[in-house]
Short mmCIF file of C-alpha atoms in Angstrom, two decimals:
data_model
loop_
_atom_site.label_atom_id
_atom_site.label_comp_id
_atom_site.label_asym_id
_atom_site.label_seq_id
_atom_site.Cartn_x
_atom_site.Cartn_y
_atom_site.Cartn_z
CA UNK J 255 -9.53 23.46 92.73
CA UNK J 256 -9.93 27.15 91.96
CA UNK J 257 -8.60 28.97 95.03
CA UNK J 258 -9.84 32.33 93.77
CA UNK J 259 -13.40 31.21 94.47
CA UNK J 260 -12.57 31.04 98.19
CA UNK J 261 -10.80 34.40 98.15
CA UNK J 262 -13.88 36.27 97.04
CA UNK J 263 -15.85 38.17 99.61
CA UNK J 264 -19.47 37.16 99.94
CA UNK J 265 -22.08 39.88 99.55
CA UNK J 266 -25.79 40.05 100.21
CA UNK J 267 -28.04 38.81 97.35
CA UNK J 268 -29.21 42.36 96.62
CA UNK J 269 -25.59 43.55 96.34
CA UNK J 270 -24.76 40.60 94.07
CA UNK J 271 -27.53 41.71 91.71
CA UNK J 272 -25.98 45.20 91.41
CA UNK J 273 -22.48 43.77 90.90
CA UNK J 274 -23.68 41.49 88.10
CA UNK J 275 -25.51 44.44 86.57
CA UNK J 276 -22.29 46.48 86.63
CA UNK J 277 -20.44 43.58 84.98
CA UNK J 278 -23.10 43.46 82.27
CA UNK J 279 -22.65 47.16 81.55
CA UNK J 280 -18.89 46.65 81.35
CA UNK J 281 -19.28 43.83 78.81
CA UNK J 282 -21.59 46.02 76.75
CA UNK J 283 -19.05 48.82 76.96
CA UNK J 284 -16.32 46.52 75.63
CA UNK J 285 -18.49 45.64 72.62
CA UNK J 286 -19.09 49.27 71.64
CA UNK J 287 -16.66 51.48 69.71
CA UNK J 288 -16.89 54.85 71.43
CA UNK J 289 -16.65 58.17 69.67
CA UNK J 290 -15.52 61.07 71.79
CA UNK J 291 -14.80 60.98 75.50
CA UNK J 292 -18.27 61.36 77.03
CA UNK J 293 -19.00 58.99 79.93
CA UNK J 294 -20.71 56.01 78.36
CA UNK J 295 -22.87 54.96 81.31
CA UNK J 296 -24.44 58.40 81.75
CA UNK J 297 -25.30 58.59 78.04
CA UNK J 298 -26.80 55.10 77.88
CA UNK J 299 -30.54 55.16 77.19
CA UNK J 300 -31.40 51.44 76.80
CA UNK J 301 -30.60 48.30 78.75
CA UNK J 302 -29.32 45.03 77.31
CA UNK J 303 -32.87 43.98 76.35
CA UNK J 304 -33.46 47.16 74.39
CA UNK J 305 -35.85 48.58 76.96
CA UNK J 306 -35.59 52.13 78.19
CA UNK J 307 -33.00 52.62 80.92
CA UNK J 308 -33.93 55.16 83.60
CA UNK J 309 -31.52 58.10 83.41
CA UNK J 310 -29.13 58.85 86.26
CA UNK J 311 -30.55 61.88 88.06
CA UNK J 312 -28.51 62.14 91.26
CA UNK J 313 -24.83 62.07 92.14
CA UNK J 314 -25.56 59.47 94.79
CA UNK J 315 -26.87 57.07 92.12
CA UNK J 316 -23.68 57.56 90.11
CA UNK J 317 -21.56 56.95 93.22
CA UNK J 318 -23.50 53.77 93.98
CA UNK J 319 -22.94 52.52 90.43
CA UNK J 320 -19.21 53.21 90.73
CA UNK J 321 -19.01 51.25 94.00
CA UNK J 322 -20.72 48.25 92.39
CA UNK J 323 -18.58 48.59 89.26
CA UNK J 324 -15.44 48.68 91.41
CA UNK J 325 -16.49 45.43 93.11
CA UNK J 326 -17.08 43.87 89.68
CA UNK J 327 -13.59 44.91 88.52
CA UNK J 328 -11.95 43.60 91.69
CA UNK J 329 -13.76 40.31 91.28
CA UNK J 330 -12.72 40.00 87.62
CA UNK J 331 -9.01 40.75 88.07
CA UNK J 332 -8.71 39.60 91.71
CA UNK J 333 -6.90 42.84 92.58
CA UNK J 334 -8.28 45.65 94.72
CA UNK J 335 -8.58 49.12 93.22
CA UNK J 336 -6.08 51.53 94.74
CA UNK J 337 -7.77 53.30 97.64
CA UNK J 338 -6.25 56.68 96.74
CA UNK J 339 -7.57 56.41 93.17
CA UNK J 340 -10.96 55.30 94.47
CA UNK J 341 -11.30 58.22 96.90
CA UNK J 342 -9.99 60.76 94.36
CA UNK J 343 -12.41 59.53 91.71
CA UNK J 344 -15.40 59.70 94.04
CA UNK J 345 -14.52 63.14 95.39
CA UNK J 346 -13.28 64.80 92.22
CA UNK J 347 -14.17 62.78 89.12
CA UNK J 348 -17.77 61.96 89.98
CA UNK J 349 -18.32 65.45 91.35
CA UNK J 350 -17.08 66.88 88.03
CA UNK J 351 -19.42 64.60 86.07
CA UNK J 352 -22.25 65.63 88.39
CA UNK J 353 -21.74 69.27 87.41
CA UNK J 354 -21.54 68.48 83.68
CA UNK J 355 -24.70 66.37 83.70
CA UNK J 356 -26.42 68.58 86.31
CA UNK J 357 -27.04 65.69 88.69
CA UNK J 358 -28.92 66.38 91.89
CA UNK J 359 -26.85 66.57 95.05
CA UNK J 360 -29.59 66.98 97.65
CA UNK J 361 -30.54 63.91 99.64
CA UNK J 362 -34.11 62.68 99.70
CA UNK J 363 -35.46 63.22 103.18
CA UNK J 364 -37.32 60.35 104.78
CA UNK J 365 -40.87 61.17 105.74
CA UNK J 366 -41.29 61.04 109.47
CA UNK J 367 -44.09 59.20 111.25
CA UNK J 368 -44.40 59.34 115.02
CA UNK J 369 -45.92 56.57 117.12
CA UNK J 370 -48.99 58.78 117.62
CA UNK J 371 -49.32 59.15 113.87
CA UNK J 372 -48.97 55.40 113.42
CA UNK J 373 -51.61 54.84 116.10
CA UNK J 374 -54.08 57.16 114.35
CA UNK J 375 -53.39 55.45 111.03
CA UNK J 376 -54.14 52.02 112.53
CA UNK J 377 -57.30 53.27 114.26
CA UNK J 378 -58.49 54.75 110.98
CA UNK J 379 -57.79 51.51 109.11
CA UNK J 380 -59.73 49.49 111.69
CA UNK J 381 -62.68 51.80 112.22
CA UNK J 382 -63.31 53.87 109.11
CA UNK J 383 -66.36 52.90 107.02
CA UNK J 384 -64.99 54.82 104.03
CA UNK J 385 -62.56 52.04 103.15
CA UNK J 386 -64.08 48.64 102.45
CA UNK J 387 -62.25 45.31 102.34
CA UNK J 388 -63.42 42.20 100.51
CA UNK J 389 -62.43 40.11 103.54
CA UNK J 390 -62.15 41.25 107.13
CA UNK J 391 -58.83 39.44 107.31
CA UNK J 392 -57.37 41.89 104.79
CA UNK J 393 -58.08 44.76 107.16
CA UNK J 394 -56.16 42.96 109.91
CA UNK J 395 -53.29 42.19 107.53
CA UNK J 396 -53.15 45.87 106.56
CA UNK J 397 -52.75 46.77 110.23
CA UNK J 398 -50.11 44.07 110.67
CA UNK J 399 -48.21 45.54 107.73
CA UNK J 400 -48.27 49.00 109.34
CA UNK J 401 -47.00 47.58 112.62
CA UNK J 402 -44.14 45.81 110.88
CA UNK J 403 -43.13 48.87 108.84
CA UNK J 404 -42.20 50.72 112.04
CA UNK J 405 -39.26 48.47 113.07
CA UNK J 406 -38.26 48.05 109.42
CA UNK J 407 -37.15 51.68 109.40
CA UNK J 408 -35.30 52.50 106.19
CA UNK J 409 -35.57 48.93 104.90
CA UNK J 410 -39.15 48.77 103.59
CA UNK J 411 -38.17 46.10 101.03
CA UNK J 412 -37.45 43.73 103.91
CA UNK J 413 -41.19 43.46 104.60
CA UNK J 414 -41.63 41.83 101.18
CA UNK J 415 -39.31 39.02 102.33
CA UNK J 416 -41.18 38.45 105.57
CA UNK J 417 -42.78 35.02 106.00
CA UNK J 418 -45.11 33.66 108.65
CA UNK J 419 -42.25 31.54 110.04
CA UNK J 420 -40.47 34.78 110.97
CA UNK J 421 -43.33 35.81 113.29
CA UNK J 422 -43.88 34.76 116.87
CA UNK J 423 -47.44 35.43 118.06
CA UNK J 424 -48.28 35.21 121.75
CA UNK J 425 -51.00 36.30 124.20
CA UNK J 426 -49.74 38.29 127.16
CA UNK J 427 -51.48 39.55 130.25
CA UNK J 428 -52.02 43.31 130.27
CA UNK J 429 -49.95 44.71 133.19
CA UNK J 430 -52.36 47.63 133.54
CA UNK J 431 -55.41 45.34 133.62
CA UNK J 432 -54.40 41.86 134.85
CA UNK J 433 -58.02 40.67 134.95
CA UNK J 434 -58.86 41.97 131.50
CA UNK J 435 -58.41 40.49 128.06
CA UNK J 436 -54.86 39.43 127.18
CA UNK J 437 -52.92 41.49 124.67
CA UNK J 438 -51.71 40.09 121.36
CA UNK J 439 -47.92 40.39 121.04
CA UNK J 440 -46.22 40.13 117.65
CA UNK J 441 -42.47 39.49 117.63
CA UNK J 442 -39.94 38.96 114.87
CA UNK J 443 -37.62 35.96 115.02
CA UNK J 444 -33.92 36.70 115.38
CA UNK J 445 -33.30 35.05 111.99
CA UNK J 446 -35.31 37.77 110.25
CA UNK J 447 -34.02 40.72 112.27
CA UNK J 448 -30.37 39.74 111.81
CA UNK J 449 -30.69 39.05 108.09
CA UNK J 450 -32.89 41.93 106.93
CA UNK J 451 -32.99 44.50 109.71
CA UNK J 452 -29.30 44.88 110.49
CA UNK J 453 -27.61 48.24 111.14
CA UNK J 454 -28.09 50.82 108.41
CA UNK J 455 -27.71 54.59 108.25
CA UNK J 456 -31.06 56.37 107.94
#
């Protein structure tokens, strides 16, 4: 029995993809005879399939790659990278490379949408005659998507993993109009919220 398999920390599937990608770049690096001392990853212009690799434009992207690469190294040798070296490299080494390669340091600001703005967007989607839908159901699904984007926050990709089994639909009496039509309430199951909508800095 290989005990090292049980000593590995489990990561989310999306993080595993980035770790494997970092391992792939490391294997490619080992197969190449470098000339000079320029950082190989920043100069790389094609992926393993020969297709164009998007260039690194921001220091944050380089830092993210280093974090994934560090996890790949720790997994390969089963030894953690020295914390002092890790912090020094991120603060000094990557910052130095950022200046050489003129990487962007400004953070992309998230576009804000208030609840009033979301309400107007939904009313427009439901009522405007300027936008036509092949099926009326598609108009309702578009509104449902907008409603689900709000709690998703900075995790828009989580909506792509949403399934009908994650939704709980119920009719509830309107507290402001008890004798009127019931209101449709859409809730997300705890399974979905815990797995995809956990805490994350925005």
